PDB file of C-alpha atoms in Angstrom:
ATOM      1  CA  MET O   1      38.703   2.534  -3.333  1.00 59.00           C
ATOM      2  CA  ARG O   2      37.754   3.324  -7.039  1.00 75.00           C
ATOM      3  CA  ASN O   3      34.591   1.097  -7.251  1.00 90.00           C
ATOM      4  CA  PRO O   4      33.931  -1.080  -4.354  1.00 96.00           C
ATOM      5  CA  ILE O   5      32.108  -4.440  -4.522  1.00 97.00           C
ATOM      6  CA  ARG O   6      29.477  -3.842  -1.921  1.00 98.00           C
ATOM      7  CA  LEU O   7      26.937  -6.360  -0.456  1.00 97.00           C
ATOM      8  CA  TYR O   8      23.335  -4.924  -0.052  1.00 97.00           C
ATOM      9  CA  MET O   9      21.148  -7.271   2.163  1.00 96.00           C
ATOM     10  CA  SER O  10      18.318  -6.885   4.540  1.00 97.00           C
ATOM     11  CA  MET O  11      18.853  -9.022   7.547  1.00 97.00           C
ATOM     12  CA  SER O  12      17.033  -9.968  10.864  1.00 97.00           C
ATOM     13  CA  LEU O  13      18.883  -9.438  14.140  1.00 96.00           C
ATOM     14  CA  ASP O  14      19.485 -13.161  14.260  1.00 96.00           C
ATOM     15  CA  GLY O  15      21.140 -13.243  10.966  1.00 95.00           C
ATOM     16  CA  TYR O  16      18.356 -14.364   8.504  1.00 96.00           C
ATOM     17  CA  ILE O  17      17.889 -12.908   5.057  1.00 95.00           C
ATOM     18  CA  ALA O  18      14.725 -14.991   4.244  1.00 94.00           C
ATOM     19  CA  GLY O  19      12.328 -16.737   6.414  1.00 93.00           C
ATOM     20  CA  PRO O  20      11.736 -20.613   6.267  1.00 91.00           C
ATOM     21  CA  ASP O  21      10.697 -22.350   3.137  1.00 89.00           C
ATOM     22  CA  ASP O  22      12.003 -19.782   0.654  1.00 86.00           C
ATOM     23  CA  ARG O  23      11.055 -21.028  -2.872  1.00 88.00           C
ATOM     24  CA  PRO O  24       9.325 -19.805  -6.078  1.00 87.00           C
ATOM     25  CA  GLY O  25       6.017 -18.328  -5.049  1.00 87.00           C
ATOM     26  CA  GLN O  26       7.299 -17.632  -1.506  1.00 86.00           C
ATOM     27  CA  GLU O  27      10.794 -16.113  -2.445  1.00 88.00           C
ATOM     28  CA  LEU O  28      11.324 -14.450   0.935  1.00 89.00           C
ATOM     29  CA  GLY O  29      10.132 -17.404   2.919  1.00 90.00           C
ATOM     30  CA  ARG O  30       7.446 -17.354   5.643  1.00 91.00           C
ATOM     31  CA  SER O  31       7.495 -13.947   7.346  1.00 91.00           C
ATOM     32  CA  GLY O  32      10.668 -12.869   5.342  1.00 92.00           C
ATOM     33  CA  GLY O  33       8.717  -9.975   3.762  1.00 93.00           C
ATOM     34  CA  ARG O  34       9.134  -8.305   7.220  1.00 96.00           C
ATOM     35  CA  LEU O  35      12.776  -7.603   6.369  1.00 96.00           C
ATOM     36  CA  PHE O  36      11.846  -5.308   3.552  1.00 96.00           C
ATOM     37  CA  ASN O  37       9.348  -2.966   5.159  1.00 96.00           C
ATOM     38  CA  TRP O  38      11.894  -0.223   5.189  1.00 97.00           C
ATOM     39  CA  LEU O  39      11.545  -0.015   1.395  1.00 96.00           C
ATOM     40  CA  ASP O  40       8.251   1.659   2.030  1.00 96.00           C
ATOM     41  CA  ASP O  41      10.465   4.807   2.554  1.00 96.00           C
ATOM     42  CA  ARG O  42      12.673   4.133  -0.280  1.00 96.00           C
ATOM     43  CA  ASN O  43      11.450   7.376  -2.194  1.00 96.00           C
ATOM     44  CA  SER O  44      11.697   9.627   1.077  1.00 96.00           C
ATOM     45  CA  GLU O  45      14.502  12.214   1.705  1.00 97.00           C
ATOM     46  CA  GLY O  46      15.408  10.135   4.867  1.00 97.00           C
ATOM     47  CA  PRO O  47      18.152   7.605   5.372  1.00 97.00           C
ATOM     48  CA  SER O  48      16.312   4.731   3.696  1.00 97.00           C
ATOM     49  CA  GLY O  49      15.651   6.846   0.516  1.00 97.00           C
ATOM     50  CA  GLN O  50      19.534   7.863   0.590  1.00 97.00           C
ATOM     51  CA  VAL O  51      20.448   4.035   0.827  1.00 97.00           C
ATOM     52  CA  TYR O  52      18.119   3.120  -1.821  1.00 97.00           C
ATOM     53  CA  ARG O  53      19.332   5.783  -4.296  1.00 97.00           C
ATOM     54  CA  GLU O  54      22.907   4.768  -3.661  1.00 96.00           C
ATOM     55  CA  ALA O  55      21.975   1.055  -4.526  1.00 96.00           C
ATOM     56  CA  LEU O  56      20.381   2.156  -7.690  1.00 95.00           C
ATOM     57  CA  ALA O  57      23.457   4.170  -8.590  1.00 95.00           C
ATOM     58  CA  THR O  58      25.647   1.142  -8.807  1.00 96.00           C
ATOM     59  CA  GLY O  59      27.163   0.281 -12.137  1.00 96.00           C
ATOM     60  CA  ALA O  60      26.873  -3.636 -12.146  1.00 97.00           C
ATOM     61  CA  LEU O  61      25.403  -6.426 -10.054  1.00 97.00           C
ATOM     62  CA  ILE O  62      26.762  -9.600  -8.918  1.00 97.00           C
ATOM     63  CA  SER O  63      24.050 -12.131  -7.765  1.00 96.00           C
ATOM     64  CA  GLY O  64      24.133 -15.661  -6.604  1.00 93.00           C
ATOM     65  CA  ARG O  65      22.321 -18.182  -8.725  1.00 93.00           C
ATOM     66  CA  ARG O  66      19.712 -18.953  -6.299  1.00 91.00           C
ATOM     67  CA  THR O  67      18.895 -15.258  -5.653  1.00 92.00           C
ATOM     68  CA  TYR O  68      18.775 -14.728  -9.322  1.00 92.00           C
ATOM     69  CA  GLU O  69      16.282 -17.556  -9.988  1.00 90.00           C
ATOM     70  CA  LEU O  70      14.079 -16.708  -6.978  1.00 89.00           C
ATOM     71  CA  ALA O  71      13.936 -13.062  -8.267  1.00 89.00           C
ATOM     72  CA  GLY O  72      12.465 -14.406 -11.565  1.00 88.00           C
ATOM     73  CA  ARG O  73      15.845 -13.459 -13.170  1.00 89.00           C
ATOM     74  CA  TRP O  74      14.656  -9.782 -12.837  1.00 87.00           C
ATOM     75  CA  GLN O  75      13.265 -10.236 -16.345  1.00 85.00           C
ATOM     76  CA  GLY O  76      16.805  -9.484 -17.484  1.00 83.00           C
ATOM     77  CA  ASP O  77      17.252  -5.974 -15.893  1.00 87.00           C
ATOM     78  CA  HIS O  78      17.753  -5.397 -12.292  1.00 89.00           C
ATOM     79  CA  HIS O  79      18.074  -1.663 -12.572  1.00 88.00           C
ATOM     80  CA  ASP O  80      18.800   0.804 -15.391  1.00 86.00           C
ATOM     81  CA  GLY O  81      20.174  -1.869 -17.688  1.00 88.00           C
ATOM     82  CA  VAL O  82      23.460  -2.540 -15.698  1.00 94.00           C
ATOM     83  CA  PRO O  83      25.238  -5.692 -16.345  1.00 95.00           C
ATOM     84  CA  ILE O  84      24.207  -8.582 -14.159  1.00 95.00           C
ATOM     85  CA  PHE O  85      26.901 -11.248 -13.400  1.00 96.00           C
ATOM     86  CA  VAL O  86      25.396 -14.459 -11.883  1.00 95.00           C
ATOM     87  CA  LEU O  87      27.856 -16.284  -9.889  1.00 95.00           C
ATOM     88  CA  THR O  88      27.124 -20.026 -10.181  1.00 93.00           C
ATOM     89  CA  HIS O  89      28.763 -23.336  -9.726  1.00 90.00           C
ATOM     90  CA  ARG O  90      27.595 -24.315 -13.300  1.00 85.00           C
ATOM     91  CA  ALA O  91      26.629 -22.585 -16.567  1.00 81.00           C
ATOM     92  CA  ASP O  92      24.697 -24.989 -18.776  1.00 81.00           C
ATOM     93  CA  ASP O  93      24.974 -24.540 -22.451  1.00 78.00           C
ATOM     94  CA  GLY O  94      21.285 -24.422 -23.140  1.00 80.00           C
ATOM     95  CA  ASP O  95      20.457 -22.063 -20.310  1.00 83.00           C
ATOM     96  CA  ALA O  96      20.913 -18.534 -21.603  1.00 82.00           C
ATOM     97  CA  PRO O  97      20.412 -15.768 -18.966  1.00 84.00           C
ATOM     98  CA  LEU O  98      17.992 -13.033 -19.780  1.00 82.00           C
ATOM     99  CA  GLY O  99      18.777  -9.544 -20.964  1.00 85.00           C
ATOM    100  CA  HIS O 100      21.872  -7.953 -19.270  1.00 86.00           C
ATOM    101  CA  ALA O 101      22.893 -11.128 -17.323  1.00 92.00           C
ATOM    102  CA  ARG O 102      25.687 -13.578 -17.852  1.00 92.00           C
ATOM    103  CA  PHE O 103      26.766 -16.614 -15.849  1.00 94.00           C
ATOM    104  CA  VAL O 104      30.308 -16.606 -14.341  1.00 94.00           C
ATOM    105  CA  THR O 105      31.659 -19.699 -12.522  1.00 94.00           C
ATOM    106  CA  ASP O 106      34.821 -18.192 -10.689  1.00 95.00           C
ATOM    107  CA  ALA O 107      34.392 -15.554  -8.085  1.00 96.00           C
ATOM    108  CA  GLU O 108      37.648 -13.645  -8.973  1.00 97.00           C
ATOM    109  CA  ASP O 109      36.766 -13.569 -12.541  1.00 97.00           C
ATOM    110  CA  CYS O 110      33.255 -12.382 -11.736  1.00 97.00           C
ATOM    111  CA  ALA O 111      34.682  -9.554  -9.543  1.00 97.00           C
ATOM    112  CA  ARG O 112      37.039  -8.525 -12.359  1.00 97.00           C
ATOM    113  CA  GLN O 113      34.407  -8.352 -14.958  1.00 97.00           C
ATOM    114  CA  ALA O 114      31.925  -6.640 -12.613  1.00 97.00           C
ATOM    115  CA  ARG O 115      34.425  -3.893 -11.615  1.00 97.00           C
ATOM    116  CA  ALA O 116      35.304  -3.364 -15.283  1.00 96.00           C
ATOM    117  CA  ALA O 117      31.635  -3.126 -16.384  1.00 96.00           C
ATOM    118  CA  ALA O 118      30.740  -0.688 -13.511  1.00 96.00           C
ATOM    119  CA  GLY O 119      33.397   1.886 -14.480  1.00 95.00           C
ATOM    120  CA  ASP O 120      33.876   4.244 -11.664  1.00 95.00           C
ATOM    121  CA  ARG O 121      30.625   3.240  -9.976  1.00 96.00           C
ATOM    122  CA  PRO O 122      30.259   0.726  -7.067  1.00 97.00           C
ATOM    123  CA  VAL O 123      29.217  -2.939  -7.734  1.00 98.00           C
ATOM    124  CA  MET O 124      26.131  -4.284  -6.066  1.00 97.00           C
ATOM    125  CA  VAL O 125      25.983  -7.717  -4.530  1.00 97.00           C
ATOM    126  CA  HIS O 126      22.878  -9.770  -3.757  1.00 95.00           C
ATOM    127  CA  GLY O 127      22.758 -13.069  -2.131  1.00 93.00           C
ATOM    128  CA  ALA O 128      24.274 -15.181   0.502  1.00 93.00           C
ATOM    129  CA  GLY O 129      26.058 -17.530  -1.869  1.00 93.00           C
ATOM    130  CA  ALA O 130      27.635 -14.723  -3.877  1.00 95.00           C
ATOM    131  CA  ALA O 131      28.624 -12.811  -0.791  1.00 95.00           C
ATOM    132  CA  GLN O 132      30.282 -15.832   0.882  1.00 94.00           C
ATOM    133  CA  ALA O 133      32.182 -16.761  -2.326  1.00 94.00           C
ATOM    134  CA  LEU O 134      33.320 -13.192  -2.819  1.00 96.00           C
ATOM    135  CA  LEU O 135      34.349 -12.923   0.754  1.00 94.00           C
ATOM    136  CA  ARG O 136      36.363 -16.183   0.561  1.00 92.00           C
ATOM    137  CA  ALA O 137      38.018 -14.947  -2.600  1.00 93.00           C
ATOM    138  CA  GLY O 138      38.973 -11.702  -1.070  1.00 93.00           C
ATOM    139  CA  GLN O 139      36.838  -9.777  -3.433  1.00 96.00           C
ATOM    140  CA  LEU O 140      34.079  -8.316  -1.265  1.00 96.00           C
ATOM    141  CA  ASP O 141      35.131  -4.722  -0.120  1.00 97.00           C
ATOM    142  CA  GLU O 142      31.994  -3.628   1.858  1.00 97.00           C
ATOM    143  CA  MET O 143      28.739  -4.741   3.218  1.00 97.00           C
ATOM    144  CA  GLU O 144      25.659  -2.513   3.529  1.00 97.00           C
ATOM    145  CA  ILE O 145      23.483  -4.540   5.917  1.00 98.00           C
ATOM    146  CA  HIS O 146      20.000  -3.258   6.555  1.00 98.00           C
ATOM    147  CA  LEU O 147      19.502  -4.604   9.984  1.00 98.00           C
ATOM    148  CA  VAL O 148      15.864  -5.036  10.894  1.00 98.00           C
ATOM    149  CA  PRO O 149      14.758  -5.335  14.468  1.00 97.00           C
ATOM    150  CA  VAL O 150      13.022  -8.724  14.350  1.00 96.00           C
ATOM    151  CA  LEU O 151      14.174 -12.301  15.277  1.00 96.00           C
ATOM    152  CA  LEU O 152      12.845 -14.558  12.502  1.00 95.00           C
ATOM    153  CA  GLY O 153      14.108 -17.696  14.443  1.00 95.00           C
ATOM    154  CA  ALA O 154      14.607 -19.827  11.116  1.00 95.00           C
ATOM    155  CA  GLY O 155      15.241 -19.451   7.469  1.00 94.00           C
ATOM    156  CA  ARG O 156      18.222 -18.749   5.327  1.00 93.00           C
ATOM    157  CA  ARG O 157      21.227 -17.029   7.097  1.00 93.00           C
ATOM    158  CA  LEU O 158      23.511 -14.711   5.412  1.00 93.00           C
ATOM    159  CA  PHE O 159      26.817 -16.068   6.528  1.00 90.00           C
ATOM    160  CA  ASP O 160      26.258 -19.869   7.162  1.00 84.00           C
ATOM    161  CA  HIS O 161      28.934 -21.326   5.072  1.00 76.00           C
ATOM    162  CA  LEU O 162      32.040 -19.095   5.440  1.00 74.00           C
ATOM    163  CA  GLY O 163      34.360 -21.699   6.750  1.00 71.00           C
ATOM    164  CA  GLY O 164      36.779 -21.154   9.500  1.00 70.00           C
ATOM    165  CA  ASP O 165      38.447 -17.933   8.493  1.00 74.00           C
ATOM    166  CA  HIS O 166      38.147 -14.973  10.824  1.00 82.00           C
ATOM    167  CA  VAL O 167      37.039 -11.727   8.989  1.00 89.00           C
ATOM    168  CA  GLU O 168      37.293  -8.225  10.604  1.00 92.00           C
ATOM    169  CA  LEU O 169      35.106  -5.464   9.690  1.00 96.00           C
ATOM    170  CA  ASP O 170      35.227  -1.692  10.237  1.00 97.00           C
ATOM    171  CA  LEU O 171      31.925   0.161  10.651  1.00 98.00           C
ATOM    172  CA  VAL O 172      32.092   3.094   8.297  1.00 98.00           C
ATOM    173  CA  ARG O 173      28.509   4.313   8.340  1.00 98.00           C
ATOM    174  CA  ARG O 174      25.388   3.889  10.570  1.00 98.00           C
ATOM    175  CA  LEU O 175      21.995   5.371   9.596  1.00 98.00           C
ATOM    176  CA  GLU O 176      18.959   4.980  11.701  1.00 97.00           C
ATOM    177  CA  ALA O 177      15.642   4.924   9.951  1.00 97.00           C
ATOM    178  CA  ARG O 178      12.116   3.924  10.639  1.00 95.00           C
ATOM    179  CA  ASP O 179      12.183  -0.003  11.327  1.00 94.00           C
ATOM    180  CA  VAL O 180      15.877  -0.428  10.030  1.00 98.00           C
ATOM    181  CA  THR O 181      19.426   0.569  10.838  1.00 98.00           C
ATOM    182  CA  HIS O 182      21.528   0.687   7.737  1.00 98.00           C
ATOM    183  CA  LEU O 183      25.210  -0.331   8.532  1.00 98.00           C
ATOM    184  CA  ARG O 184      28.026  -0.142   6.205  1.00 98.00           C
ATOM    185  CA  TYR O 185      31.213  -2.072   7.033  1.00 98.00           C
ATOM    186  CA  ARG O 186      34.478  -2.091   5.287  1.00 97.00           C
ATOM    187  CA  VAL O 187      36.023  -5.705   4.954  1.00 96.00           C
ATOM    188  CA  ARG O 188      39.605  -5.688   6.293  1.00 93.00           C
ATOM    189  CA  ARG O 189      42.074  -7.571   4.247  1.00 85.00           C
ATOM    190  CA  PRO O 190      44.077 -10.331   6.046  1.00 74.00           C
ATOM    191  CA  GLU O 191      47.234  -8.252   5.852  1.00 74.00           C
ATOM    192  CA  GLU O 192      45.495  -5.494   7.812  1.00 75.00           C
ATOM    193  CA  THR O 193      44.555  -7.723  10.790  1.00 65.00           C
ATOM    194  CA  ALA O 194      47.848  -9.527  11.209  1.00 60.00           C
TER     195      ALA O 194
END
């Protein structure tokens, strides 16, 4: 695969990517910051450092609108000036995204634009809404799940609104690190599972 579209998300063992009551000023919800303790090792030579460097080597970013807004629109630059494609249900004329970002309302078009912008580098995906939309459209190639050994019990789940479609995954990498297991899955296409 030339440049995979790859989801990067930290998740609790019970499937939450944010604690309850995620909102501006409490972007990760109550206790949701626990999902990102592994980033304390992002500058290490260990597995968490490796995964972090890989994430920052991506050539474009696709984000869901909610994630984009809760992140303060990343002040227009997620990392290294890469293009940011915000997958949204609506793009209001008076709402211009910051810096390197643009709004896109169709998942397939968003994937096409992001792949083209990324060149030969992978495309990073952030956000449950974007991940689910890309998965439903057959455009999500891989998932890098940073699985944290905690049960949050409530909050925002990563895969709450997929619908009834069955999705098969192949584990292609597992890296154990302090306070996290980094799991990379390849998404099987429907024709592969028939």
